[in-house]
Amino acid sequence: MSHNGTGGKMEIGRKLREARLKSGMTQEQVAERIGVSRQSISNWENEKNYPDIISIIELSDLYEMSLDVLLKGDEKMIKHLEESTDIIKSNKRIVISLVLNMLLMAALILFIFPLSNPLFTFAGVAIILMIAGSILYQLIQKI
């Protein structure tokens, strides 16, 4: 399945293992350097699962290996990265949906449940939107 040389298919696990051995590092050392468990490194090298894009970039830097060399010819890894970015797009859609729902809730509060003083109603809605906006901003930063 895994072949070496030009035009051959070489899986990412083998490339990662070879790069780590060439660098003289143990799985534990690599794990510490990029902030994952040693088991994660082992799983990636044995292709039980794949690293995320951030880990791939960190490994590329650590091993001084271009992303092109690391990823080229590995269809499974490319598919994994495509699926990961689909999840990110999906998360962004969820955040947008939450923003729209919060705006709708604020509108409902404003028009259906008015307080005796419209100024208090407006202030309450503004506070809700500011708190919700702050929470959503932090969520978006993590996505």
N, CA, C and O of each residue as an XYZ file, in Angstrom:
572
protein
N       0.817     -1.206      0.000
C       0.000      0.000      0.000
C       0.856      1.263      0.000
O       0.683      2.125     -0.861
N       1.759      1.377      0.938
C       2.609      2.555      0.990
C       3.873      2.297      0.201
O       4.577      1.312      0.423
N       4.144      3.193     -0.718
C       5.329      3.060     -1.548
C       6.179      4.296     -1.384
O       5.683      5.378     -1.074
N       7.446      4.121     -1.594
C       8.365      5.243     -1.533
C       8.747      5.624     -2.942
O       8.677      4.789     -3.844
N       9.147      6.855     -3.157
C       9.642      7.245     -4.460
C       8.658      8.127     -5.192
O       7.559      8.409     -4.715
N       9.091      8.558     -6.373
C       8.271      9.489     -7.131
C       7.071      8.780     -7.711
O       7.173      7.649     -8.186
N       5.958      9.433     -7.672
C       4.741      8.891     -8.233
C       4.069      7.865     -7.344
O       2.899      7.549     -7.559
N       4.771      7.333     -6.348
C       4.186      6.329     -5.467
C       3.365      6.974     -4.378
O       3.512      8.162     -4.089
N       2.502      6.186     -3.778
C       1.672      6.699     -2.698
C       2.340      6.402     -1.372
O       2.685      5.257     -1.082
N       2.519      7.423     -0.579
C       3.131      7.251      0.728
C       2.192      7.865      1.752
O       1.873      9.051      1.660
N       1.757      7.106      2.697
C       0.786      7.586      3.668
C       1.425      8.541      4.674
O       2.627      8.486      4.931
N       0.596      9.410      5.231
C       1.113     10.435      6.133
C       1.707      9.851      7.407
O       2.673     10.401      7.937
N       1.156      8.752      7.910
C       1.700      8.148      9.127
C       3.165      7.790      8.971
O       3.985      8.045      9.852
N       3.474      7.195      7.834
C       4.865      6.816      7.562
C       5.753      8.053      7.434
O       6.873      8.070      7.945
N       5.259      9.082      6.756
C       6.026     10.325      6.610
C       6.294     10.949      7.976
O       7.400     11.415      8.249
N       5.270     10.953      8.832
C       5.433     11.542     10.163
C       6.450     10.760     10.991
O       7.304     11.348     11.653
N       6.353      9.443     10.951
C       7.293      8.603     11.696
C       8.726      8.825     11.203
O       9.645      9.007     12.002
N       8.905      8.808      9.869
C      10.242      9.008      9.310
C      10.805     10.379      9.661
O      11.985     10.502      9.987
N       9.965     11.409      9.596
C      10.416     12.764      9.924
C      10.800     12.863     11.401
O      11.790     13.506     11.750
N      10.008     12.219     12.266
C      10.320     12.254     13.707
C      11.636     11.541     13.976
O      12.480     12.054     14.710
N      11.818     10.367     13.391
C      13.065      9.617     13.607
C      14.270     10.390     13.067
O      15.333     10.412     13.687
N      14.092     11.017     11.917
C      15.171     11.817     11.319
C      15.545     12.990     12.229
O      16.709     13.380     12.310
N      14.533     13.546     12.915
C      14.781     14.683     13.816
C      15.390     14.236     15.140
O      15.863     15.063     15.919
N      15.378     12.907     15.399
C      15.954     12.374     16.636
C      15.066     12.555     17.858
O      15.538     12.454     18.990
N      13.777     12.823     17.634
C      12.859     13.040     18.758
C      12.030     11.792     19.035
O      11.757     10.994     18.138
N      11.636     11.642     20.299
C      10.720     10.570     20.680
C       9.287     11.066     20.466
O       9.054     12.260     20.282
N       8.331     10.131     20.492
C       6.920     10.529     20.396
C       6.552     11.466     21.538
O       5.805     12.426     21.346
N       7.080     11.185     22.727
C       6.811     12.025     23.895
C       7.308     13.449     23.672
O       6.605     14.407     23.992
N       8.509     13.595     23.129
C       9.072     14.930     22.890
C       8.246     15.709     21.870
O       7.980     16.897     22.051
N       7.843     15.028     20.793
C       7.019     15.681     19.776
C       5.684     16.101     20.388
O       5.205     17.212     20.160
N       5.093     15.198     21.164
C       3.808     15.490     21.802
C       3.896     16.738     22.680
O       3.015     17.597     22.642
N       4.969     16.829     23.471
C       5.153     17.997     24.340
C       5.319     19.274     23.521
O       4.772     20.318     23.877
N       6.067     19.191     22.431
C       6.353     20.375     21.618
C       5.099     20.939     20.952
O       4.964     22.155     20.815
N       4.178     20.060     20.537
C       2.986     20.573     19.842
C       1.725     20.547     20.706
O       0.648     20.927     20.248
N       1.863     20.095     21.962
C       0.742     20.184     22.907
C      -0.344     19.140     22.731
O      -1.531     19.436     22.874
N       0.067     17.904     22.417
C      -0.893     16.802     22.336
C      -0.359     15.639     23.173
O       0.736     15.723     23.728
N      -1.127     14.563     23.263
C      -0.670     13.403     24.023
C       0.284     12.558     23.183
O       0.274     12.633     21.954
N       1.103     11.757     23.851
C       1.991     10.837     23.139
C       1.166      9.844     22.337
O       1.555      9.436     21.242
N       0.010      9.455     22.900
C      -0.876      8.521     22.214
C      -1.365      9.101     20.882
O      -1.524      8.370     19.905
N      -1.601     10.406     20.848
C      -2.015     11.045     19.587
C      -0.937     10.874     18.527
O      -1.230     10.528     17.383
N       0.313     11.119     18.914
C       1.424     10.970     17.965
C       1.464      9.530     17.453
O       1.603      9.295     16.253
N       1.341      8.578     18.363
C       1.348      7.164     17.990
C       0.196      6.843     17.033
O       0.387      6.160     16.027
N      -0.981      7.335     17.351
C      -2.154      7.076     16.504
C      -1.973      7.664     15.110
O      -2.366      7.048     14.120
N      -1.379      8.856     15.029
C      -1.150      9.476     13.726
C      -0.130      8.678     12.924
O      -0.311      8.441     11.729
N       0.940      8.268     13.593
C       1.986      7.533     12.898
C       1.500      6.155     12.443
O       1.962      5.637     11.427
N       0.572      5.567     13.193
C       0.015      4.263     12.826
C      -1.274      4.382     12.015
O      -1.918      3.383     11.693
N      -1.637      5.626     11.691
C      -2.821      5.954     10.896
C      -4.119      5.401     11.464
O      -5.030      5.013     10.733
N      -4.175      5.378     12.809
C      -5.447      5.029     13.459
C      -6.400      6.211     13.350
O      -7.616      6.034     13.268
N      -5.846      7.405     13.350
C      -6.597      8.615     13.037
C      -5.611      9.652     12.500
O      -4.414      9.384     12.398
N      -6.121     10.835     12.157
C      -5.292     11.851     11.514
C      -5.224     13.114     12.360
O      -6.162     13.428     13.093
N      -4.119     13.834     12.258
C      -4.025     15.115     12.963
C      -4.928     16.162     12.317
O      -5.262     16.072     11.136
N      -5.316     17.161     13.119
C      -6.079     18.268     12.557
C      -5.111     19.208     11.827
O      -3.895     19.029     11.886
N      -5.657     20.189     11.153
C      -4.831     21.068     10.316
C      -3.820     21.856     11.150
O      -2.696     22.078     10.700
N      -4.197     22.279     12.352
C      -3.264     23.025     13.206
C      -2.081     22.135     13.579
O      -0.933     22.579     13.539
N      -2.352     20.890     13.938
C      -1.276     19.964     14.299
C      -0.386     19.667     13.097
O       0.832     19.552     13.235
N      -0.992     19.541     11.919
C      -0.207     19.304     10.701
C       0.772     20.457     10.475
O       1.941     20.237     10.156
N       0.291     21.668     10.641
C       1.155     22.842     10.454
C       2.275     22.838     11.485
O       3.431     23.092     11.148
N       1.935     22.550     12.750
C       2.961     22.516     13.800
C       3.991     21.418     13.542
O       5.186     21.630     13.747
N       3.534     20.247     13.094
C       4.459     19.159     12.767
C       5.347     19.541     11.587
O       6.540     19.240     11.577
N       4.763     20.199     10.605
C       5.516     20.648      9.442
C       6.638     21.598      9.874
O       7.770     21.490      9.403
N       6.310     22.519     10.767
C       7.328     23.448     11.291
C       8.371     22.711     12.120
O       9.570     22.938     11.959
N       7.919     21.834     13.000
C       8.812     21.108     13.899
C       9.805     20.249     13.121
O      10.991     20.210     13.449
N       9.321     19.567     12.101
C      10.169     18.669     11.318
C      10.861     19.379     10.152
O      11.610     18.768      9.389
N      10.589     20.699     10.029
C      11.142     21.485      8.923
C      10.851     20.811      7.583
O      11.730     20.621      6.743
N       9.582     20.463      7.425
C       9.117     19.773      6.221
C       7.946     20.571      5.667
O       7.034     20.928      6.413
N       7.959     20.853      4.377
C       6.868     21.652      3.807
C       5.551     20.879      3.876
O       5.527     19.649      3.855
N       4.465     21.633      3.958
C       3.142     21.008      3.959
C       2.919     20.237      2.667
O       2.283     19.183      2.669
N       3.441     20.763      1.562
C       3.290     20.102      0.280
C       3.900     18.706      0.322
O       3.276     17.739     -0.113
N       5.115     18.601      0.844
C       5.790     17.303      0.934
C       5.033     16.380      1.892
O       4.871     15.189      1.626
N       4.582     16.940      2.991
C       3.913     16.145      4.014
C       2.570     15.582      3.528
O       2.226     14.441      3.835
N       1.821     16.381      2.775
C       0.454     15.998      2.410
C       0.312     15.420      1.011
O      -0.642     14.691      0.743
N       1.233     15.728      0.122
C       1.093     15.329     -1.276
C       0.919     13.822     -1.426
O       1.658     13.035     -0.836
N      -0.064     13.440     -2.222
C      -0.265     12.035     -2.546
C      -1.034     11.237     -1.503
O      -1.233     10.035     -1.681
N      -1.468     11.866     -0.433
C      -2.203     11.128      0.599
C      -3.679     11.517      0.538
O      -4.120     12.458      1.199
N      -4.430     10.773     -0.272
C      -5.838     11.112     -0.482
C      -6.661     11.035      0.802
O      -7.564     11.846      1.006
N      -6.358     10.065      1.671
C      -7.118      9.927      2.914
C      -6.946     11.162      3.798
O      -7.908     11.660      4.382
N      -5.702     11.648      3.887
C      -5.440     12.828      4.722
C      -6.116     14.054      4.123
O      -6.705     14.850      4.854
N      -6.044     14.217      2.823
C      -6.697     15.356      2.169
C      -8.203     15.297      2.429
O      -8.825     16.319      2.718
N      -8.789     14.102      2.328
C     -10.227     13.948      2.595
C     -10.541     14.321      4.053
O     -11.539     14.988      4.329
N      -9.690     13.891      4.966
C      -9.873     14.222      6.381
C      -9.869     15.740      6.582
O     -10.710     16.273      7.305
N      -8.923     16.433      5.942
C      -8.847     17.888      6.085
C     -10.066     18.570      5.471
O     -10.567     19.555      6.012
N     -10.543     18.048      4.343
C     -11.754     18.606      3.734
C     -12.948     18.451      4.671
O     -13.745     19.377      4.822
N     -13.075     17.286      5.299
C     -14.179     17.063      6.239
C     -14.048     17.983      7.448
O     -15.050     18.485      7.957
N     -12.815     18.207      7.911
C     -12.593     19.105      9.052
C     -13.026     20.520      8.721
O     -13.645     21.189      9.548
N     -12.703     20.989      7.501
C     -13.097     22.350      7.149
C     -14.600     22.436      6.961
O     -15.186     23.492      7.201
N     -15.252     21.337      6.530
C     -16.711     21.332      6.451
C     -17.315     21.524      7.838
O     -18.330     22.205      7.982
N     -16.700     20.928      8.863
C     -17.174     21.087     10.239
C     -17.039     22.544     10.666
O     -17.931     23.085     11.320
N     -15.930     23.179     10.298
C     -15.729     24.592     10.644
C     -16.803     25.443      9.986
O     -17.374     26.325     10.628
N     -17.088     25.187      8.698
C     -18.142     25.935      8.008
C     -19.482     25.711      8.704
O     -20.265     26.647      8.863
N     -19.742     24.478      9.115
C     -20.984     24.155      9.801
C     -21.075     24.908     11.128
O     -22.141     25.416     11.477
N     -19.972     24.985     11.867
C     -19.958     25.717     13.136
C     -20.251     27.197     12.918
O     -20.944     27.815     13.726
N     -19.737     27.763     11.846
C     -20.005     29.176     11.561
C     -21.484     29.386     11.275
O     -22.062     30.393     11.685
N     -22.097     28.438     10.573
C     -23.536     28.536     10.308
C     -24.329     28.490     11.613
O     -25.319     29.204     11.770
N     -23.891     27.652     12.542
C     -24.562     27.551     13.841
C     -24.464     28.882     14.582
O     -25.448     29.334     15.167
N     -23.301     29.509     14.565
C     -23.115     30.798     15.244
C     -24.014     31.863     14.620
O     -24.640     32.643     15.337
N     -24.081     31.898     13.304
C     -24.953     32.871     12.631
C     -26.405     32.622     13.023
O     -27.156     33.567     13.266
N     -26.796     31.365     13.084
C     -28.150     31.023     13.495
C     -28.424     31.490     14.920
O     -29.506     32.003     15.206
N     -27.447     31.316     15.823
C     -27.616     31.777     17.200
C     -27.799     33.288     17.264
O     -28.635     33.775     18.025
N     -27.031     34.033     16.478
C     -27.155     35.492     16.462
C     -28.560     35.888     16.022
O     -29.199     36.736     16.644
N     -29.031     35.273     14.953
C     -30.374     35.602     14.461
C     -31.444     35.251     15.493
O     -32.402     36.002     15.673
N     -31.283     34.119     16.167
C     -32.241     33.747     17.205
C     -32.230     34.723     18.372
O     -33.282     35.034     18.931
N     -31.045     35.211     18.746
C     -30.983     36.184     19.846
C     -31.656     37.499     19.454
O     -32.343     38.120     20.264
N     -31.453     37.911     18.211
C     -32.123     39.129     17.753
C     -33.637     38.959     17.790
O     -34.364     39.870     18.187
N     -34.103     37.786     17.374
C     -35.534     37.504     17.420
C     -36.051     37.519     18.860
O     -37.119     38.067     19.132
N     -35.293     36.916     19.780
C     -35.708     36.917     21.190
C     -35.775     38.342     21.735
O     -36.709     38.691     22.457
N     -34.794     39.155     21.392
C     -34.800     40.543     21.867
C     -36.013     41.282     21.316
O     -36.652     42.057     22.028
N     -36.329     41.038     20.043
C     -37.505     41.681     19.449
C     -38.789     41.229     20.146
O     -39.686     42.034     20.395
N     -38.868     39.929     20.460
C     -40.045     39.432     21.172
C     -40.180     40.081     22.542
O     -41.276     40.467     22.948
N     -39.072     40.199     23.246
C     -39.104     40.844     24.567
C     -39.581     42.280     24.426
O     -40.391     42.763     25.218
N     -39.071     42.945     23.416
C     -39.390     44.363     23.223
C     -40.863     44.577     22.882
O     -41.490     45.498     23.404
N     -41.420     43.729     22.008
C     -42.775     43.970     21.522
C     -43.869     43.178     22.231
O     -45.015     43.626     22.273
N     -43.548     42.028     22.780
C     -44.596     41.204     23.395
C     -44.667     41.409     24.906
O     -45.750     41.383     25.489
N     -43.524     41.611     25.530
C     -43.504     41.752     26.984
C     -42.975     43.116     27.411
O     -41.964     43.194     28.109
N     -43.647     44.192     27.001
C     -43.121     45.510     27.385
C     -43.283     45.745     28.888
O     -44.289     45.385     29.499
N     -42.264     46.355     29.442
C     -42.358     46.765     30.842
C     -43.158     48.049     30.904
O     -43.484     48.646     29.878
N     -43.470     48.468     32.121
C     -44.286     49.676     32.261
C     -43.587     50.887     31.642
O     -44.245     51.797     31.138
N     -42.286     50.896     31.679
C     -41.534     52.017     31.119
C     -40.762     51.523     29.894
O     -39.903     50.650     30.017
N     -41.062     52.073     28.713
C     -40.375     51.626     27.497
C     -38.851     51.767     27.571
O     -38.130     50.997     26.937
N     -38.363     52.734     28.330
C     -36.923     52.918     28.466
C     -36.291     51.702     29.146
O     -35.206     51.270     28.756
N     -36.967     51.145     30.166
C     -36.457     49.938     30.831
C     -36.461     48.744     29.873
O     -35.532     47.937     29.868
N     -37.523     48.644     29.060
C     -37.601     47.554     28.085
C     -36.440     47.641     27.106
O     -35.759     46.653     26.832
N     -36.230     48.842     26.587
C     -35.124     49.041     25.639
C     -33.782     48.731     26.292
O     -32.930     48.080     25.688
N     -33.595     49.193     27.513
C     -32.335     48.939     28.227
C     -32.147     47.440     28.468
O     -31.036     46.929     28.327
N     -33.214     46.735     28.827
C     -33.127     45.289     29.051
C     -32.736     44.540     27.796
O     -31.884     43.653     27.830
N     -33.365     44.903     26.685
C     -33.032     44.264     25.410
C     -31.587     44.568     25.033
O     -30.867     43.679     24.578
N     -31.156     45.807     25.214
C     -29.779     46.191     24.872
C     -28.778     45.400     25.700
O     -27.759     44.945     25.179
N     -29.060     45.236     26.980
C     -28.154     44.470     27.855
C     -28.105     43.010     27.415
O     -27.027     42.420     27.355
N     -29.263     42.419     27.107
C     -29.308     41.028     26.629
C     -28.474     40.882     25.363
O     -27.675     39.953     25.246
N     -28.659     41.803     24.415
C     -27.915     41.717     23.156
C     -26.412     41.905     23.371
O     -25.609     41.241     22.716
N     -26.025     42.801     24.279
C     -24.589     43.002     24.531
C     -23.959     41.766     25.155
O     -22.866     41.358     24.760
N     -24.638     41.168     26.126
C     -24.109     39.955     26.757
C     -24.042     38.824     25.736
O     -23.029     38.133     25.636
N     -25.112     38.638     24.987
C     -25.143     37.582     23.974
C     -24.086     37.823     22.910
O     -23.409     36.890     22.479
N     -23.943     39.060     22.490
C     -22.926     39.395     21.489
C     -21.530     39.111     21.988
O     -20.688     38.621     21.236
N     -21.274     39.413     23.250
C     -19.965     39.147     23.837
C     -19.663     37.650     23.870
O     -18.557     37.218     23.545
N     -20.666     36.868     24.270
C     -20.504     35.408     24.310
C     -20.271     34.865     22.898
O     -19.388     34.032     22.690
N     -21.056     35.334     21.936
C     -20.888     34.860     20.565
C     -19.540     35.263     19.990
O     -18.928     34.489     19.254
N     -19.070     36.457     20.312
C     -17.764     36.895     19.827
C     -16.675     35.936     20.328
O     -15.774     35.558     19.580
N     -16.774     35.560     21.578
C     -15.778     34.622     22.129
C     -15.892     33.258     21.457
O     -14.875     32.617     21.196
N     -17.114     32.803     21.171
C     -17.308     31.532     20.469
C     -16.708     31.577     19.074
O     -16.032     30.640     18.649
N     -16.959     32.674     18.361
C     -16.451     32.818     16.990
C     -14.930     32.799     16.996
O     -14.320     32.221     16.096
N     -14.305     33.420     17.994
C     -12.847     33.447     18.068
C     -12.276     32.047     18.229
O     -11.164     31.779     17.773
N     -13.019     31.148     18.872
C     -12.541     29.779     19.101
C     -12.758     28.884     17.896
O     -12.126     27.834     17.783
N     -13.647     29.288     16.990
C     -13.951     28.435     15.822
C     -12.890     28.573     14.769
O     -12.975     27.935     13.720
